[in-house]
PDB file of C-alpha atoms in Angstrom:
ATOM      1  CA  MET A  24       7.317 -20.480 -16.971  1.00 45.00           C
ATOM      2  CA  PRO A  25      11.053 -19.860 -16.275  1.00 53.00           C
ATOM      3  CA  ALA A  26      11.760 -18.554 -12.777  1.00 52.00           C
ATOM      4  CA  PHE A  27      13.907 -15.656 -14.005  1.00 58.00           C
ATOM      5  CA  LEU A  28      11.951 -14.612 -17.091  1.00 67.00           C
ATOM      6  CA  PRO A  29      12.554 -10.850 -17.666  1.00 70.00           C
ATOM      7  CA  ARG A  30       9.528  -8.613 -17.249  1.00 79.00           C
ATOM      8  CA  ASN A  31      10.315  -5.074 -18.386  1.00 83.00           C
ATOM      9  CA  ASP A  32       7.466  -3.369 -16.548  1.00 86.00           C
ATOM     10  CA  PHE A  33       7.983  -5.238 -13.288  1.00 90.00           C
ATOM     11  CA  ASP A  34      11.795  -5.083 -13.452  1.00 90.00           C
ATOM     12  CA  ALA A  35      11.743  -1.289 -13.769  1.00 91.00           C
ATOM     13  CA  LEU A  36       9.348  -1.057 -10.820  1.00 92.00           C
ATOM     14  CA  VAL A  37      11.624  -3.258  -8.712  1.00 92.00           C
ATOM     15  CA  SER A  38      14.569  -0.994  -9.589  1.00 91.00           C
ATOM     16  CA  GLY A  39      12.644   1.973  -8.228  1.00 90.00           C
ATOM     17  CA  LEU A  40      11.724   0.074  -5.079  1.00 91.00           C
ATOM     18  CA  ALA A  41      15.402  -0.840  -4.644  1.00 90.00           C
ATOM     19  CA  ILE A  42      16.227   2.867  -4.499  1.00 87.00           C
ATOM     20  CA  VAL A  43      13.532   3.383  -1.875  1.00 88.00           C
ATOM     21  CA  ALA A  44      14.657   0.382   0.177  1.00 86.00           C
ATOM     22  CA  ALA A  45      18.270   1.541   0.168  1.00 83.00           C
ATOM     23  CA  PHE A  46      17.362   4.779   1.933  1.00 77.00           C
ATOM     24  CA  VAL A  47      14.257   3.879   3.939  1.00 75.00           C
ATOM     25  CA  LEU A  48      15.678   0.652   5.364  1.00 69.00           C
ATOM     26  CA  GLY A  49      19.257   1.961   5.544  1.00 69.00           C
ATOM     27  CA  ILE A  50      20.823  -0.773   3.421  1.00 65.00           C
ATOM     28  CA  GLY A  51      24.606  -0.574   3.108  1.00 66.00           C
ATOM     29  CA  ARG A  52      26.927   2.389   3.417  1.00 74.00           C
ATOM     30  CA  VAL A  53      26.103   5.811   2.035  1.00 71.00           C
ATOM     31  CA  SER A  54      28.494   5.416  -0.919  1.00 76.00           C
ATOM     32  CA  ALA A  55      26.985   2.016  -1.740  1.00 80.00           C
ATOM     33  CA  ARG A  56      23.493   3.501  -1.654  1.00 79.00           C
ATOM     34  CA  TRP A  57      24.363   6.186  -4.185  1.00 79.00           C
ATOM     35  CA  LEU A  58      25.974   3.591  -6.450  1.00 84.00           C
ATOM     36  CA  LEU A  59      22.742   1.596  -6.193  1.00 86.00           C
ATOM     37  CA  VAL A  60      20.752   4.724  -7.078  1.00 84.00           C
ATOM     38  CA  LEU A  61      22.917   5.308 -10.148  1.00 83.00           C
ATOM     39  CA  GLY A  62      22.698   1.706 -11.361  1.00 86.00           C
ATOM     40  CA  ALA A  63      18.960   1.398 -10.704  1.00 88.00           C
ATOM     41  CA  SER A  64      18.279   4.721 -12.463  1.00 84.00           C
ATOM     42  CA  VAL A  65      20.077   3.519 -15.574  1.00 83.00           C
ATOM     43  CA  CYS A  66      18.059   0.277 -15.456  1.00 86.00           C
ATOM     44  CA  ILE A  67      14.790   2.216 -15.211  1.00 86.00           C
ATOM     45  CA  LEU A  68      15.634   4.481 -18.150  1.00 82.00           C
ATOM     46  CA  ALA A  69      17.109   1.765 -20.360  1.00 82.00           C
ATOM     47  CA  ASN A  70      14.306  -0.696 -19.629  1.00 83.00           C
ATOM     48  CA  GLY A  71      11.905   0.943 -22.048  1.00 82.00           C
ATOM     49  CA  SER A  72       8.746   0.156 -20.069  1.00 88.00           C
ATOM     50  CA  ARG A  73       6.505   3.150 -19.477  1.00 89.00           C
ATOM     51  CA  ALA A  74       4.467   1.275 -16.885  1.00 91.00           C
ATOM     52  CA  GLY A  75       7.551   0.362 -14.878  1.00 91.00           C
ATOM     53  CA  PHE A  76       8.979   3.876 -15.238  1.00 90.00           C
ATOM     54  CA  LEU A  77       5.806   5.539 -13.932  1.00 91.00           C
ATOM     55  CA  GLY A  78       5.485   3.016 -11.095  1.00 92.00           C
ATOM     56  CA  ALA A  79       9.096   3.489 -10.018  1.00 92.00           C
ATOM     57  CA  LEU A  80       8.778   7.273 -10.255  1.00 89.00           C
ATOM     58  CA  LEU A  81       5.665   7.301  -8.069  1.00 90.00           C
ATOM     59  CA  ALA A  82       7.226   4.953  -5.494  1.00 91.00           C
ATOM     60  CA  ILE A  83      10.184   7.326  -5.139  1.00 88.00           C
ATOM     61  CA  ALA A  84       7.819  10.313  -4.978  1.00 86.00           C
ATOM     62  CA  VAL A  85       5.786   8.687  -2.175  1.00 86.00           C
ATOM     63  CA  TYR A  86       9.002   8.089  -0.248  1.00 84.00           C
ATOM     64  CA  ALA A  87       9.973  11.734  -0.717  1.00 82.00           C
ATOM     65  CA  VAL A  88       6.582  12.966   0.517  1.00 79.00           C
ATOM     66  CA  LEU A  89       6.398  10.698   3.570  1.00 77.00           C
ATOM     67  CA  GLN A  90      10.045  10.739   4.605  1.00 75.00           C
ATOM     68  CA  ARG A  91      10.989  14.249   3.403  1.00 73.00           C
ATOM     69  CA  PRO A  92      14.723  13.456   3.308  1.00 68.00           C
ATOM     70  CA  TRP A  93      15.655  16.927   2.088  1.00 65.00           C
ATOM     71  CA  GLN A  94      14.839  18.276   5.563  1.00 67.00           C
ATOM     72  CA  SER A  95      17.631  16.227   7.130  1.00 66.00           C
ATOM     73  CA  ARG A  96      20.545  18.419   8.185  1.00 67.00           C
ATOM     74  CA  LYS A  97      22.918  15.532   7.555  1.00 64.00           C
ATOM     75  CA  ASN A  98      21.765  14.204   4.168  1.00 62.00           C
ATOM     76  CA  GLY A  99      19.517  17.009   2.932  1.00 64.00           C
ATOM     77  CA  PRO A 100      22.205  19.078   1.145  1.00 68.00           C
ATOM     78  CA  TYR A 101      23.519  15.987  -0.648  1.00 63.00           C
ATOM     79  CA  ILE A 102      20.066  14.944  -1.802  1.00 66.00           C
ATOM     80  CA  ILE A 103      19.156  18.417  -3.046  1.00 69.00           C
ATOM     81  CA  SER A 104      22.491  18.700  -4.865  1.00 68.00           C
ATOM     82  CA  ALA A 105      22.033  15.294  -6.515  1.00 66.00           C
ATOM     83  CA  VAL A 106      18.527  16.206  -7.706  1.00 69.00           C
ATOM     84  CA  CYS A 107      19.693  19.534  -9.120  1.00 73.00           C
ATOM     85  CA  ILE A 108      22.671  17.953 -10.894  1.00 69.00           C
ATOM     86  CA  GLY A 109      20.489  15.193 -12.340  1.00 65.00           C
ATOM     87  CA  ALA A 110      17.897  17.706 -13.559  1.00 69.00           C
ATOM     88  CA  ALA A 111      20.616  19.873 -15.135  1.00 69.00           C
ATOM     89  CA  ILE A 112      22.164  16.889 -16.942  1.00 64.00           C
ATOM     90  CA  SER A 113      18.740  15.815 -18.203  1.00 63.00           C
ATOM     91  CA  LEU A 114      17.990  19.290 -19.567  1.00 64.00           C
ATOM     92  CA  VAL A 115      21.375  19.478 -21.291  1.00 63.00           C
ATOM     93  CA  MET A 116      20.838  16.053 -22.884  1.00 59.00           C
ATOM     94  CA  LEU A 117      17.384  17.018 -24.085  1.00 58.00           C
ATOM     95  CA  ALA A 118      18.694  20.285 -25.520  1.00 56.00           C
ATOM     96  CA  ALA A 119      21.527  18.449 -27.281  1.00 53.00           C
ATOM     97  CA  ASP A 120      19.083  15.894 -28.724  1.00 51.00           C
ATOM     98  CA  THR A 121      20.982  12.914 -27.375  1.00 50.00           C
ATOM     99  CA  LEU A 122      17.904  10.768 -26.828  1.00 52.00           C
ATOM    100  CA  ASN A 123      19.081   8.325 -29.474  1.00 60.00           C
ATOM    101  CA  MET A 124      21.229   6.684 -26.821  1.00 61.00           C
ATOM    102  CA  GLU A 125      20.057   3.185 -25.916  1.00 61.00           C
ATOM    103  CA  TRP A 126      19.941   3.801 -22.161  1.00 63.00           C
ATOM    104  CA  SER A 127      17.272   6.504 -22.594  1.00 72.00           C
ATOM    105  CA  LYS A 128      14.773   4.238 -24.340  1.00 77.00           C
ATOM    106  CA  VAL A 129      11.866   5.023 -22.016  1.00 81.00           C
ATOM    107  CA  LEU A 130      12.374   8.765 -22.555  1.00 77.00           C
ATOM    108  CA  ARG A 131      12.186   8.270 -26.306  1.00 77.00           C
ATOM    109  CA  LYS A 132       8.785   6.651 -25.783  1.00 82.00           C
ATOM    110  CA  LEU A 133       7.441   9.413 -23.532  1.00 81.00           C
ATOM    111  CA  ILE A 134       8.775  12.608 -25.140  1.00 77.00           C
ATOM    112  CA  PRO A 135       6.970  13.595 -28.365  1.00 77.00           C
ATOM    113  CA  SER A 136       9.297  13.337 -31.353  1.00 74.00           C
ATOM    114  CA  GLU A 137       9.564  11.807 -34.800  1.00 77.00           C
ATOM    115  CA  ASN A 138      11.547   8.737 -33.731  1.00 75.00           C
ATOM    116  CA  SER A 139      10.164   5.244 -34.211  1.00 80.00           C
ATOM    117  CA  ASP A 140      10.036   4.473 -30.471  1.00 81.00           C
ATOM    118  CA  TYR A 141       7.585   7.295 -29.785  1.00 83.00           C
ATOM    119  CA  ALA A 142       5.437   6.322 -32.771  1.00 86.00           C
ATOM    120  CA  SER A 143       5.384   2.698 -31.613  1.00 87.00           C
ATOM    121  CA  ALA A 144       4.455   3.710 -28.059  1.00 88.00           C
ATOM    122  CA  LEU A 145       1.664   5.942 -29.375  1.00 90.00           C
ATOM    123  CA  ASN A 146       0.260   3.123 -31.496  1.00 91.00           C
ATOM    124  CA  THR A 147       0.382   0.770 -28.507  1.00 90.00           C
ATOM    125  CA  SER A 148      -1.519   3.264 -26.342  1.00 91.00           C
ATOM    126  CA  GLU A 149      -4.214   3.713 -28.992  1.00 93.00           C
ATOM    127  CA  ALA A 150      -4.550  -0.034 -29.476  1.00 93.00           C
ATOM    128  CA  ARG A 151      -4.972  -0.641 -25.756  1.00 92.00           C
ATOM    129  CA  SER A 152      -7.595   2.101 -25.525  1.00 93.00           C
ATOM    130  CA  LEU A 153      -9.546   0.405 -28.305  1.00 94.00           C
ATOM    131  CA  ALA A 154      -9.199  -2.950 -26.531  1.00 94.00           C
ATOM    132  CA  TRP A 155     -10.501  -1.519 -23.254  1.00 94.00           C
ATOM    133  CA  SER A 156     -13.447   0.065 -25.052  1.00 94.00           C
ATOM    134  CA  ARG A 157     -14.227  -3.230 -26.788  1.00 94.00           C
ATOM    135  CA  ILE A 158     -14.173  -5.106 -23.458  1.00 95.00           C
ATOM    136  CA  MET A 159     -16.481  -2.627 -21.740  1.00 94.00           C
ATOM    137  CA  ARG A 160     -18.960  -2.761 -24.604  1.00 94.00           C
ATOM    138  CA  TYR A 161     -18.910  -6.577 -24.468  1.00 95.00           C
ATOM    139  CA  VAL A 162     -19.616  -6.538 -20.729  1.00 95.00           C
ATOM    140  CA  GLU A 163     -22.590  -4.241 -21.307  1.00 93.00           C
ATOM    141  CA  TYR A 164     -23.805  -6.471 -24.146  1.00 92.00           C
ATOM    142  CA  GLN A 165     -23.721  -9.459 -21.766  1.00 92.00           C
ATOM    143  CA  ASP A 166     -25.675  -7.479 -19.112  1.00 91.00           C
ATOM    144  CA  GLY A 167     -22.718  -7.605 -16.760  1.00 91.00           C
ATOM    145  CA  GLU A 168     -22.495  -3.921 -15.944  1.00 90.00           C
ATOM    146  CA  MET A 169     -23.339  -4.375 -12.259  1.00 93.00           C
ATOM    147  CA  LEU A 170     -22.011  -7.822 -11.323  1.00 91.00           C
ATOM    148  CA  GLY A 171     -19.599  -8.577 -14.167  1.00 92.00           C
ATOM    149  CA  LEU A 172     -19.035 -11.780 -16.107  1.00 93.00           C
ATOM    150  CA  GLY A 173     -17.460 -13.754 -13.274  1.00 90.00           C
ATOM    151  CA  PHE A 174     -14.010 -15.202 -12.799  1.00 87.00           C
ATOM    152  CA  GLY A 175     -12.623 -17.457 -15.493  1.00 82.00           C
ATOM    153  CA  THR A 176     -14.434 -15.811 -18.399  1.00 85.00           C
ATOM    154  CA  ASP A 177     -12.172 -15.307 -21.411  1.00 88.00           C
ATOM    155  CA  TYR A 178     -13.509 -11.838 -22.185  1.00 93.00           C
ATOM    156  CA  ILE A 179     -10.342 -10.952 -24.118  1.00 93.00           C
ATOM    157  CA  GLN A 180     -11.139 -13.500 -26.836  1.00 91.00           C
ATOM    158  CA  ARG A 181     -14.920 -13.264 -26.789  1.00 91.00           C
ATOM    159  CA  SER A 182     -15.014  -9.465 -26.978  1.00 92.00           C
ATOM    160  CA  GLY A 183     -12.575  -9.375 -29.895  1.00 91.00           C
ATOM    161  CA  ALA A 184     -10.135  -7.222 -27.929  1.00 93.00           C
ATOM    162  CA  ILE A 185      -7.392  -9.735 -28.674  1.00 92.00           C
ATOM    163  CA  GLU A 186      -6.816  -8.167 -32.096  1.00 90.00           C
ATOM    164  CA  PHE A 187      -5.734  -4.944 -30.364  1.00 91.00           C
ATOM    165  CA  LEU A 188      -3.537  -6.776 -27.845  1.00 89.00           C
ATOM    166  CA  SER A 189      -0.912  -8.211 -30.219  1.00 79.00           C
ATOM    167  CA  GLY A 190      -3.263 -10.969 -31.434  1.00 79.00           C
ATOM    168  CA  ASP A 191      -1.426 -13.592 -29.358  1.00 81.00           C
ATOM    169  CA  PRO A 192      -3.931 -16.165 -27.994  1.00 80.00           C
ATOM    170  CA  SER A 193      -1.882 -16.410 -24.788  1.00 80.00           C
ATOM    171  CA  VAL A 194      -2.813 -12.815 -23.829  1.00 84.00           C
ATOM    172  CA  ARG A 195      -5.456 -13.096 -21.111  1.00 83.00           C
ATOM    173  CA  GLN A 196      -5.354  -9.639 -19.501  1.00 86.00           C
ATOM    174  CA  PRO A 197      -6.142  -6.144 -20.879  1.00 91.00           C
ATOM    175  CA  HIS A 198      -3.078  -4.370 -19.367  1.00 90.00           C
ATOM    176  CA  ASN A 199      -5.292  -2.441 -16.958  1.00 92.00           C
ATOM    177  CA  PHE A 200      -6.398  -3.946 -13.646  1.00 91.00           C
ATOM    178  CA  VAL A 201      -9.459  -1.662 -13.371  1.00 92.00           C
ATOM    179  CA  VAL A 202     -10.803  -2.856 -16.738  1.00 93.00           C
ATOM    180  CA  SER A 203     -10.039  -6.429 -15.738  1.00 92.00           C
ATOM    181  CA  TRP A 204     -11.931  -6.095 -12.455  1.00 92.00           C
ATOM    182  CA  TYR A 205     -14.837  -4.404 -14.210  1.00 94.00           C
ATOM    183  CA  ALA A 206     -15.113  -7.300 -16.636  1.00 94.00           C
ATOM    184  CA  MET A 207     -15.064  -9.891 -13.856  1.00 92.00           C
ATOM    185  CA  LEU A 208     -16.836  -8.067 -10.989  1.00 93.00           C
ATOM    186  CA  GLY A 209     -18.887  -5.357 -12.686  1.00 93.00           C
ATOM    187  CA  ALA A 210     -19.378  -1.818 -11.440  1.00 94.00           C
ATOM    188  CA  ALA A 211     -20.428  -2.937  -7.941  1.00 94.00           C
ATOM    189  CA  GLY A 212     -17.398  -5.127  -7.319  1.00 92.00           C
ATOM    190  CA  THR A 213     -14.983  -2.640  -8.887  1.00 92.00           C
ATOM    191  CA  LEU A 214     -16.394   0.143  -6.714  1.00 94.00           C
ATOM    192  CA  ILE A 215     -15.847  -1.922  -3.571  1.00 93.00           C
ATOM    193  CA  VAL A 216     -12.259  -2.664  -4.575  1.00 87.00           C
ATOM    194  CA  LEU A 217     -11.547   0.976  -5.426  1.00 87.00           C
ATOM    195  CA  LEU A 218     -13.045   2.164  -2.138  1.00 91.00           C
ATOM    196  CA  ALA A 219     -10.793  -0.261  -0.265  1.00 86.00           C
ATOM    197  CA  LEU A 220      -7.771   1.005  -2.199  1.00 81.00           C
ATOM    198  CA  GLY A 221      -8.861   4.582  -1.541  1.00 81.00           C
ATOM    199  CA  ALA A 222      -8.979   3.861   2.176  1.00 82.00           C
ATOM    200  CA  LEU A 223      -5.434   2.506   1.978  1.00 73.00           C
ATOM    201  CA  LEU A 224      -4.199   5.605   0.159  1.00 71.00           C
ATOM    202  CA  TRP A 225      -5.982   7.870   2.649  1.00 76.00           C
ATOM    203  CA  GLN A 226      -4.215   6.083   5.460  1.00 70.00           C
ATOM    204  CA  ALA A 227      -0.949   6.562   3.590  1.00 62.00           C
ATOM    205  CA  ALA A 228      -1.546  10.305   3.393  1.00 61.00           C
ATOM    206  CA  ARG A 229      -1.694  10.392   7.203  1.00 64.00           C
ATOM    207  CA  ALA A 230       1.486   8.360   7.634  1.00 56.00           C
ATOM    208  CA  TYR A 231       3.897  11.255   8.063  1.00 54.00           C
ATOM    209  CA  ARG A 232       5.209   9.698  11.274  1.00 61.00           C
ATOM    210  CA  ALA A 233       5.175   6.130  10.037  1.00 67.00           C
ATOM    211  CA  SER A 234       7.955   3.664  10.633  1.00 79.00           C
ATOM    212  CA  GLU A 235      10.504   2.881   7.929  1.00 81.00           C
ATOM    213  CA  LEU A 236       8.867  -0.459   7.110  1.00 83.00           C
ATOM    214  CA  GLU A 237       5.451   1.160   6.855  1.00 83.00           C
ATOM    215  CA  ILE A 238       6.731   3.839   4.473  1.00 84.00           C
ATOM    216  CA  PHE A 239       8.326   1.166   2.296  1.00 88.00           C
ATOM    217  CA  GLY A 240       4.991  -0.658   2.206  1.00 88.00           C
ATOM    218  CA  TRP A 241       3.168   2.440   0.955  1.00 86.00           C
ATOM    219  CA  CYS A 242       5.816   2.907  -1.738  1.00 90.00           C
ATOM    220  CA  VAL A 243       5.259  -0.674  -2.908  1.00 92.00           C
ATOM    221  CA  ILE A 244       1.478  -0.251  -2.960  1.00 90.00           C
ATOM    222  CA  SER A 245       1.588   3.036  -4.885  1.00 89.00           C
ATOM    223  CA  GLY A 246       4.137   1.816  -7.423  1.00 92.00           C
ATOM    224  CA  VAL A 247       2.302  -1.434  -8.154  1.00 93.00           C
ATOM    225  CA  LEU A 248      -1.067   0.305  -8.535  1.00 91.00           C
ATOM    226  CA  VAL A 249       0.175   2.885 -11.039  1.00 91.00           C
ATOM    227  CA  ALA A 250       2.195   0.365 -13.059  1.00 92.00           C
ATOM    228  CA  SER A 251      -0.851  -1.924 -13.169  1.00 92.00           C
ATOM    229  CA  LEU A 252      -2.929   0.745 -14.908  1.00 90.00           C
ATOM    230  CA  VAL A 253      -0.926   0.283 -18.121  1.00 87.00           C
ATOM    231  CA  GLY A 254       0.770  -3.073 -17.613  1.00 85.00           C
ATOM    232  CA  VAL A 255       0.042  -6.673 -16.693  1.00 85.00           C
ATOM    233  CA  ILE A 256       1.269  -6.593 -13.107  1.00 89.00           C
ATOM    234  CA  MET A 257      -1.641  -6.763 -10.670  1.00 86.00           C
ATOM    235  CA  GLU A 258      -3.246  -9.564 -12.691  1.00 80.00           C
ATOM    236  CA  SER A 259      -0.120 -11.736 -12.471  1.00 84.00           C
ATOM    237  CA  PRO A 260       1.030 -13.799  -9.456  1.00 84.00           C
ATOM    238  CA  PHE A 261       4.315 -11.918  -9.044  1.00 86.00           C
ATOM    239  CA  GLY A 262       2.569  -8.542  -9.112  1.00 88.00           C
ATOM    240  CA  TYR A 263      -0.257  -9.567  -6.807  1.00 85.00           C
ATOM    241  CA  SER A 264       2.118 -11.131  -4.279  1.00 89.00           C
ATOM    242  CA  THR A 265       4.236  -7.958  -4.299  1.00 91.00           C
ATOM    243  CA  PHE A 266       1.107  -5.881  -3.702  1.00 90.00           C
ATOM    244  CA  VAL A 267       0.162  -8.114  -0.752  1.00 87.00           C
ATOM    245  CA  LEU A 268       3.699  -7.720   0.594  1.00 89.00           C
ATOM    246  CA  GLY A 269       3.251  -3.955   0.457  1.00 88.00           C
ATOM    247  CA  ILE A 270      -0.013  -4.209   2.400  1.00 85.00           C
ATOM    248  CA  ILE A 271       1.670  -6.362   5.049  1.00 84.00           C
ATOM    249  CA  CYS A 272       4.523  -3.865   5.447  1.00 85.00           C
ATOM    250  CA  ALA A 273       2.120  -0.915   5.552  1.00 81.00           C
ATOM    251  CA  SER A 274      -0.058  -2.600   8.179  1.00 76.00           C
ATOM    252  CA  PHE A 275       2.573  -2.043  10.867  1.00 71.00           C
ATOM    253  CA  SER A 276       0.973   0.937  12.530  1.00 57.00           C
ATOM    254  CA  SER A 277       3.258   3.740  13.596  1.00 47.00           C
ATOM    255  CA  SER A 278       1.595   3.690  17.014  1.00 46.00           C
ATOM    256  CA  LYS A 279       3.399   0.424  17.728  1.00 45.00           C
ATOM    257  CA  HIS A 280       6.762   2.096  17.276  1.00 44.00           C
ATOM    258  CA  THR A 281       8.387   4.638  19.504  1.00 42.00           C
ATOM    259  CA  GLU A 282       9.673   7.780  17.886  1.00 43.00           C
ATOM    260  CA  PRO A 283      13.469   7.779  17.530  1.00 41.00           C
ATOM    261  CA  THR A 284      15.195   9.984  20.045  1.00 38.00           C
ATOM    262  CA  TRP A 285      18.243  10.532  17.825  1.00 36.00           C
ATOM    263  CA  ASP A 286      18.269  13.806  15.950  1.00 40.00           C
ATOM    264  CA  ASP A 287      20.955  14.214  13.348  1.00 42.00           C
ATOM    265  CA  SER A 288      20.757  17.967  13.816  1.00 41.00           C
ATOM    266  CA  ILE A 289      22.992  17.581  16.870  1.00 34.00           C
ATOM    267  CA  LEU A 290      25.825  16.971  14.447  1.00 34.00           C
ATOM    268  CA  TRP A 291      25.435  20.579  13.368  1.00 36.00           C
ATOM    269  CA  ARG A 292      25.025  22.192  16.761  1.00 41.00           C
ATOM    270  CA  ARG A 293      27.886  24.102  18.230  1.00 43.00           C
ATOM    271  CA  PRO A 294      29.171  22.715  21.520  1.00 45.00           C
ATOM    272  CA  ALA A 295      28.233  24.639  24.611  1.00 49.00           C
ATOM    273  CA  ASN A 296      30.861  26.927  26.134  1.00 50.00           C
ATOM    274  CA  PRO A 297      31.674  25.348  29.526  1.00 48.00           C
ATOM    275  CA  ARG A 298      33.411  28.497  30.791  1.00 50.00           C
ATOM    276  CA  LYS A 299      30.375  30.613  30.014  1.00 50.00           C
ATOM    277  CA  ASN A 300      28.095  28.136  31.764  1.00 49.00           C
ATOM    278  CA  ALA A 301      30.400  28.101  34.818  1.00 50.00           C
ATOM    279  CA  ASP A 302      30.339  31.908  35.092  1.00 51.00           C
ATOM    280  CA  SER A 303      26.583  31.963  34.958  1.00 47.00           C
TER     281      SER A 303
END
């Protein structure tokens, strides 16, 4: 497989993580960060992948919840203004029916309309639902509800789900990591995996005082998980390795880091009056 083969779902997710990394890790100057945000946003919208779009959106949302950048006295007004301007432009474009532009391909797939992109996306969603149902029925037929069919079983071909997944014999995954784990590990194994992931997400919810690297790790984990529900990401080496990278970053406990003593609010404080202090 070529080293730089484009993957629409994963590329859109990486664009979202680039936005998070620019602000969480403090990459580059402020002007360069906003240029990166603009370029990455265009890439996410023009990519056309719903899985990558949802993953990138959730990664940015997790960053916003954990970091709460709008509360910063220094950058908060700029961030709020940028969000309001972006929302206003989006509403104007929707009202003007300008979604035929190529860079808004993912929006054409998500917003109900009569265009061919939305119809194609709807057909793809229905086909994948039928494929997932076919796989689950095959697992039950093989008495693999509890322990699954094991690793290495070509359940895509044997269940007949391949006809709903483009019909290409090279397709080996159902575009949903939960269905894939259920087929291989059964209900018991899938439950163990989901409980472990739930524990990770619970820890993330308590990470309000986490370090920058830890926050970035939770953004990676959340984005990969959501994108893997409707795309082949977690089942692939590049997606799995990225997920492991997120776990490694998130494993740096905030207790190992001292809280920063710098408060950007001092930039907004008025200087003390030395004459008044001398009189007192």
